[in-house]
Amino acid sequence: MSMVESILLCLLVTLVITTYVGWRSGNERRDVGLLAGLTALCGVGTATALAV
């Protein structure tokens, strides 16, 4: 695993945790949805980087 893949994986884990905490703390649905979309995009990028 290269440095870029490690950084993307750490970013993805951090975004997942942040999305979960934002959802559990009762933030606005729109904001949590935006964060979830960003997490999904990061997940796609990480999966692509790991596959190549």
PDB file of N, CA and C in Angstrom:
ATOM      1  N   MET A   1       0.851  -1.168   0.000  1.00  0.00           N
ATOM      2  CA  MET A   1       0.000   0.000   0.000  1.00  0.00           C
ATOM      3  C   MET A   1       0.899   1.234   0.000  1.00  0.00           C
ATOM      4  N   SER A   2       0.622   2.111  -0.922  1.00  0.00           N
ATOM      5  CA  SER A   2       1.441   3.313  -1.036  1.00  0.00           C
ATOM      6  C   SER A   2       0.966   4.393  -0.068  1.00  0.00           C
ATOM      7  N   MET A   3       1.721   5.461  -0.020  1.00  0.00           N
ATOM      8  CA  MET A   3       1.404   6.574   0.876  1.00  0.00           C
ATOM      9  C   MET A   3       0.072   7.219   0.506  1.00  0.00           C
ATOM     10  N   VAL A   4      -0.191   7.377  -0.777  1.00  0.00           N
ATOM     11  CA  VAL A   4      -1.442   8.008  -1.223  1.00  0.00           C
ATOM     12  C   VAL A   4      -2.633   7.158  -0.809  1.00  0.00           C
ATOM     13  N   GLU A   5      -2.523   5.839  -0.974  1.00  0.00           N
ATOM     14  CA  GLU A   5      -3.613   4.957  -0.584  1.00  0.00           C
ATOM     15  C   GLU A   5      -3.847   4.998   0.921  1.00  0.00           C
ATOM     16  N   SER A   6      -2.786   5.076   1.692  1.00  0.00           N
ATOM     17  CA  SER A   6      -2.924   5.154   3.149  1.00  0.00           C
ATOM     18  C   SER A   6      -3.612   6.442   3.570  1.00  0.00           C
ATOM     19  N   ILE A   7      -3.248   7.543   2.943  1.00  0.00           N
ATOM     20  CA  ILE A   7      -3.863   8.827   3.258  1.00  0.00           C
ATOM     21  C   ILE A   7      -5.344   8.819   2.880  1.00  0.00           C
ATOM     22  N   LEU A   8      -5.677   8.279   1.717  1.00  0.00           N
ATOM     23  CA  LEU A   8      -7.079   8.210   1.303  1.00  0.00           C
ATOM     24  C   LEU A   8      -7.891   7.329   2.242  1.00  0.00           C
ATOM     25  N   LEU A   9      -7.302   6.240   2.698  1.00  0.00           N
ATOM     26  CA  LEU A   9      -8.001   5.358   3.620  1.00  0.00           C
ATOM     27  C   LEU A   9      -8.243   6.038   4.968  1.00  0.00           C
ATOM     28  N   CYS A  10      -7.251   6.760   5.470  1.00  0.00           N
ATOM     29  CA  CYS A  10      -7.423   7.514   6.722  1.00  0.00           C
ATOM     30  C   CYS A  10      -8.476   8.601   6.570  1.00  0.00           C
ATOM     31  N   LEU A  11      -8.485   9.287   5.437  1.00  0.00           N
ATOM     32  CA  LEU A  11      -9.491  10.314   5.167  1.00  0.00           C
ATOM     33  C   LEU A  11     -10.884   9.700   5.132  1.00  0.00           C
ATOM     34  N   LEU A  12     -11.009   8.545   4.493  1.00  0.00           N
ATOM     35  CA  LEU A  12     -12.298   7.881   4.410  1.00  0.00           C
ATOM     36  C   LEU A  12     -12.806   7.481   5.793  1.00  0.00           C
ATOM     37  N   VAL A  13     -11.942   6.914   6.607  1.00  0.00           N
ATOM     38  CA  VAL A  13     -12.343   6.518   7.961  1.00  0.00           C
ATOM     39  C   VAL A  13     -12.767   7.740   8.773  1.00  0.00           C
ATOM     40  N   THR A  14     -12.024   8.814   8.647  1.00  0.00           N
ATOM     41  CA  THR A  14     -12.362  10.044   9.375  1.00  0.00           C
ATOM     42  C   THR A  14     -13.709  10.598   8.921  1.00  0.00           C
ATOM     43  N   LEU A  15     -13.972  10.578   7.625  1.00  0.00           N
ATOM     44  CA  LEU A  15     -15.253  11.074   7.121  1.00  0.00           C
ATOM     45  C   LEU A  15     -16.417  10.203   7.575  1.00  0.00           C
ATOM     46  N   VAL A  16     -16.210   8.897   7.620  1.00  0.00           N
ATOM     47  CA  VAL A  16     -17.272   8.001   8.082  1.00  0.00           C
ATOM     48  C   VAL A  16     -17.586   8.282   9.550  1.00  0.00           C
ATOM     49  N   ILE A  17     -16.562   8.432  10.358  1.00  0.00           N
ATOM     50  CA  ILE A  17     -16.769   8.722  11.784  1.00  0.00           C
ATOM     51  C   ILE A  17     -17.454  10.078  11.956  1.00  0.00           C
ATOM     52  N   THR A  18     -17.024  11.071  11.203  1.00  0.00           N
ATOM     53  CA  THR A  18     -17.616  12.405  11.301  1.00  0.00           C
ATOM     54  C   THR A  18     -19.083  12.394  10.868  1.00  0.00           C
ATOM     55  N   THR A  19     -19.392  11.655   9.818  1.00  0.00           N
ATOM     56  CA  THR A  19     -20.779  11.550   9.368  1.00  0.00           C
ATOM     57  C   THR A  19     -21.640  10.890  10.436  1.00  0.00           C
ATOM     58  N   TYR A  20     -21.140   9.830  11.027  1.00  0.00           N
ATOM     59  CA  TYR A  20     -21.894   9.136  12.074  1.00  0.00           C
ATOM     60  C   TYR A  20     -22.124  10.039  13.285  1.00  0.00           C
ATOM     61  N   VAL A  21     -21.098  10.733  13.711  1.00  0.00           N
ATOM     62  CA  VAL A  21     -21.232  11.627  14.864  1.00  0.00           C
ATOM     63  C   VAL A  21     -22.203  12.770  14.541  1.00  0.00           C
ATOM     64  N   GLY A  22     -22.125  13.316  13.339  1.00  0.00           N
ATOM     65  CA  GLY A  22     -23.049  14.374  12.937  1.00  0.00           C
ATOM     66  C   GLY A  22     -24.484  13.898  12.897  1.00  0.00           C
ATOM     67  N   TRP A  23     -24.702  12.682  12.445  1.00  0.00           N
ATOM     68  CA  TRP A  23     -26.043  12.118  12.392  1.00  0.00           C
ATOM     69  C   TRP A  23     -26.584  11.857  13.792  1.00  0.00           C
ATOM     70  N   ARG A  24     -25.737  11.300  14.663  1.00  0.00           N
ATOM     71  CA  ARG A  24     -26.169  10.973  16.023  1.00  0.00           C
ATOM     72  C   ARG A  24     -26.413  12.219  16.886  1.00  0.00           C
ATOM     73  N   SER A  25     -25.687  13.287  16.611  1.00  0.00           N
ATOM     74  CA  SER A  25     -25.845  14.492  17.433  1.00  0.00           C
ATOM     75  C   SER A  25     -27.026  15.347  16.986  1.00  0.00           C
ATOM     76  N   GLY A  26     -27.687  14.964  15.905  1.00  0.00           N
ATOM     77  CA  GLY A  26     -28.902  15.658  15.495  1.00  0.00           C
ATOM     78  C   GLY A  26     -28.671  16.902  14.664  1.00  0.00           C
ATOM     79  N   ASN A  27     -27.609  16.953  13.907  1.00  0.00           N
ATOM     80  CA  ASN A  27     -27.385  18.091  13.024  1.00  0.00           C
ATOM     81  C   ASN A  27     -28.431  18.106  11.918  1.00  0.00           C
ATOM     82  N   GLU A  28     -28.466  19.190  11.181  1.00  0.00           N
ATOM     83  CA  GLU A  28     -29.456  19.319  10.114  1.00  0.00           C
ATOM     84  C   GLU A  28     -29.294  18.198   9.103  1.00  0.00           C
ATOM     85  N   ARG A  29     -30.420  17.705   8.648  1.00  0.00           N
ATOM     86  CA  ARG A  29     -30.430  16.568   7.716  1.00  0.00           C
ATOM     87  C   ARG A  29     -29.678  16.905   6.423  1.00  0.00           C
ATOM     88  N   ARG A  30     -29.823  18.139   5.972  1.00  0.00           N
ATOM     89  CA  ARG A  30     -29.159  18.562   4.732  1.00  0.00           C
ATOM     90  C   ARG A  30     -27.647  18.513   4.878  1.00  0.00           C
ATOM     91  N   ASP A  31     -27.147  18.958   6.032  1.00  0.00           N
ATOM     92  CA  ASP A  31     -25.704  18.967   6.263  1.00  0.00           C
ATOM     93  C   ASP A  31     -25.135  17.552   6.365  1.00  0.00           C
ATOM     94  N   VAL A  32     -25.871  16.684   7.049  1.00  0.00           N
ATOM     95  CA  VAL A  32     -25.423  15.296   7.176  1.00  0.00           C
ATOM     96  C   VAL A  32     -25.465  14.612   5.808  1.00  0.00           C
ATOM     97  N   GLY A  33     -26.471  14.930   5.012  1.00  0.00           N
ATOM     98  CA  GLY A  33     -26.554  14.370   3.666  1.00  0.00           C
ATOM     99  C   GLY A  33     -25.394  14.812   2.786  1.00  0.00           C
ATOM    100  N   LEU A  34     -25.010  16.066   2.915  1.00  0.00           N
ATOM    101  CA  LEU A  34     -23.870  16.578   2.166  1.00  0.00           C
ATOM    102  C   LEU A  34     -22.582  15.880   2.591  1.00  0.00           C
ATOM    103  N   LEU A  35     -22.420  15.696   3.886  1.00  0.00           N
ATOM    104  CA  LEU A  35     -21.249  14.997   4.407  1.00  0.00           C
ATOM    105  C   LEU A  35     -21.248  13.535   3.971  1.00  0.00           C
ATOM    106  N   ALA A  36     -22.416  12.907   3.931  1.00  0.00           N
ATOM    107  CA  ALA A  36     -22.510  11.523   3.471  1.00  0.00           C
ATOM    108  C   ALA A  36     -22.156  11.416   1.985  1.00  0.00           C
ATOM    109  N   GLY A  37     -22.560  12.402   1.195  1.00  0.00           N
ATOM    110  CA  GLY A  37     -22.195  12.415  -0.223  1.00  0.00           C
ATOM    111  C   GLY A  37     -20.699  12.565  -0.423  1.00  0.00           C
ATOM    112  N   LEU A  38     -20.097  13.430   0.365  1.00  0.00           N
ATOM    113  CA  LEU A  38     -18.646  13.602   0.310  1.00  0.00           C
ATOM    114  C   LEU A  38     -17.936  12.317   0.720  1.00  0.00           C
ATOM    115  N   THR A  39     -18.468  11.641   1.724  1.00  0.00           N
ATOM    116  CA  THR A  39     -17.894  10.374   2.165  1.00  0.00           C
ATOM    117  C   THR A  39     -17.997   9.329   1.064  1.00  0.00           C
ATOM    118  N   ALA A  40     -19.123   9.283   0.373  1.00  0.00           N
ATOM    119  CA  ALA A  40     -19.295   8.328  -0.724  1.00  0.00           C
ATOM    120  C   ALA A  40     -18.311   8.597  -1.857  1.00  0.00           C
ATOM    121  N   LEU A  41     -18.121   9.858  -2.195  1.00  0.00           N
ATOM    122  CA  LEU A  41     -17.151  10.189  -3.246  1.00  0.00           C
ATOM    123  C   LEU A  41     -15.730   9.803  -2.839  1.00  0.00           C
ATOM    124  N   CYS A  42     -15.404  10.047  -1.589  1.00  0.00           N
ATOM    125  CA  CYS A  42     -14.088   9.669  -1.093  1.00  0.00           C
ATOM    126  C   CYS A  42     -13.937   8.147  -1.114  1.00  0.00           C
ATOM    127  N   GLY A  43     -15.011   7.434  -0.798  1.00  0.00           N
ATOM    128  CA  GLY A  43     -14.989   5.976  -0.838  1.00  0.00           C
ATOM    129  C   GLY A  43     -14.743   5.442  -2.238  1.00  0.00           C
ATOM    130  N   VAL A  44     -15.356   6.067  -3.211  1.00  0.00           N
ATOM    131  CA  VAL A  44     -15.144   5.666  -4.609  1.00  0.00           C
ATOM    132  C   VAL A  44     -13.707   5.926  -5.031  1.00  0.00           C
ATOM    133  N   GLY A  45     -13.188   7.069  -4.630  1.00  0.00           N
ATOM    134  CA  GLY A  45     -11.790   7.396  -4.952  1.00  0.00           C
ATOM    135  C   GLY A  45     -10.810   6.455  -4.290  1.00  0.00           C
ATOM    136  N   THR A  46     -11.084   6.103  -3.051  1.00  0.00           N
ATOM    137  CA  THR A  46     -10.203   5.179  -2.331  1.00  0.00           C
ATOM    138  C   THR A  46     -10.268   3.787  -2.960  1.00  0.00           C
ATOM    139  N   ALA A  47     -11.459   3.325  -3.297  1.00  0.00           N
ATOM    140  CA  ALA A  47     -11.600   2.012  -3.934  1.00  0.00           C
ATOM    141  C   ALA A  47     -10.889   1.981  -5.278  1.00  0.00           C
ATOM    142  N   THR A  48     -10.974   3.061  -6.015  1.00  0.00           N
ATOM    143  CA  THR A  48     -10.284   3.135  -7.304  1.00  0.00           C
ATOM    144  C   THR A  48      -8.779   3.113  -7.129  1.00  0.00           C
ATOM    145  N   ALA A  49      -8.287   3.850  -6.147  1.00  0.00           N
ATOM    146  CA  ALA A  49      -6.850   3.883  -5.894  1.00  0.00           C
ATOM    147  C   ALA A  49      -6.335   2.519  -5.432  1.00  0.00           C
ATOM    148  N   LEU A  50      -7.116   1.823  -4.638  1.00  0.00           N
ATOM    149  CA  LEU A  50      -6.701   0.503  -4.169  1.00  0.00           C
ATOM    150  C   LEU A  50      -6.763  -0.549  -5.286  1.00  0.00           C
ATOM    151  N   ALA A  51      -7.687  -0.372  -6.220  1.00  0.00           N
ATOM    152  CA  ALA A  51      -7.848  -1.346  -7.311  1.00  0.00           C
ATOM    153  C   ALA A  51      -6.771  -1.209  -8.374  1.00  0.00           C
ATOM    154  N   VAL A  52      -6.234  -0.023  -8.520  1.00  0.00           N
ATOM    155  CA  VAL A  52      -5.241   0.219  -9.594  1.00  0.00           C
ATOM    156  C   VAL A  52      -3.865  -0.115  -9.169  1.00  0.00           C
TER     157      VAL A  52
END
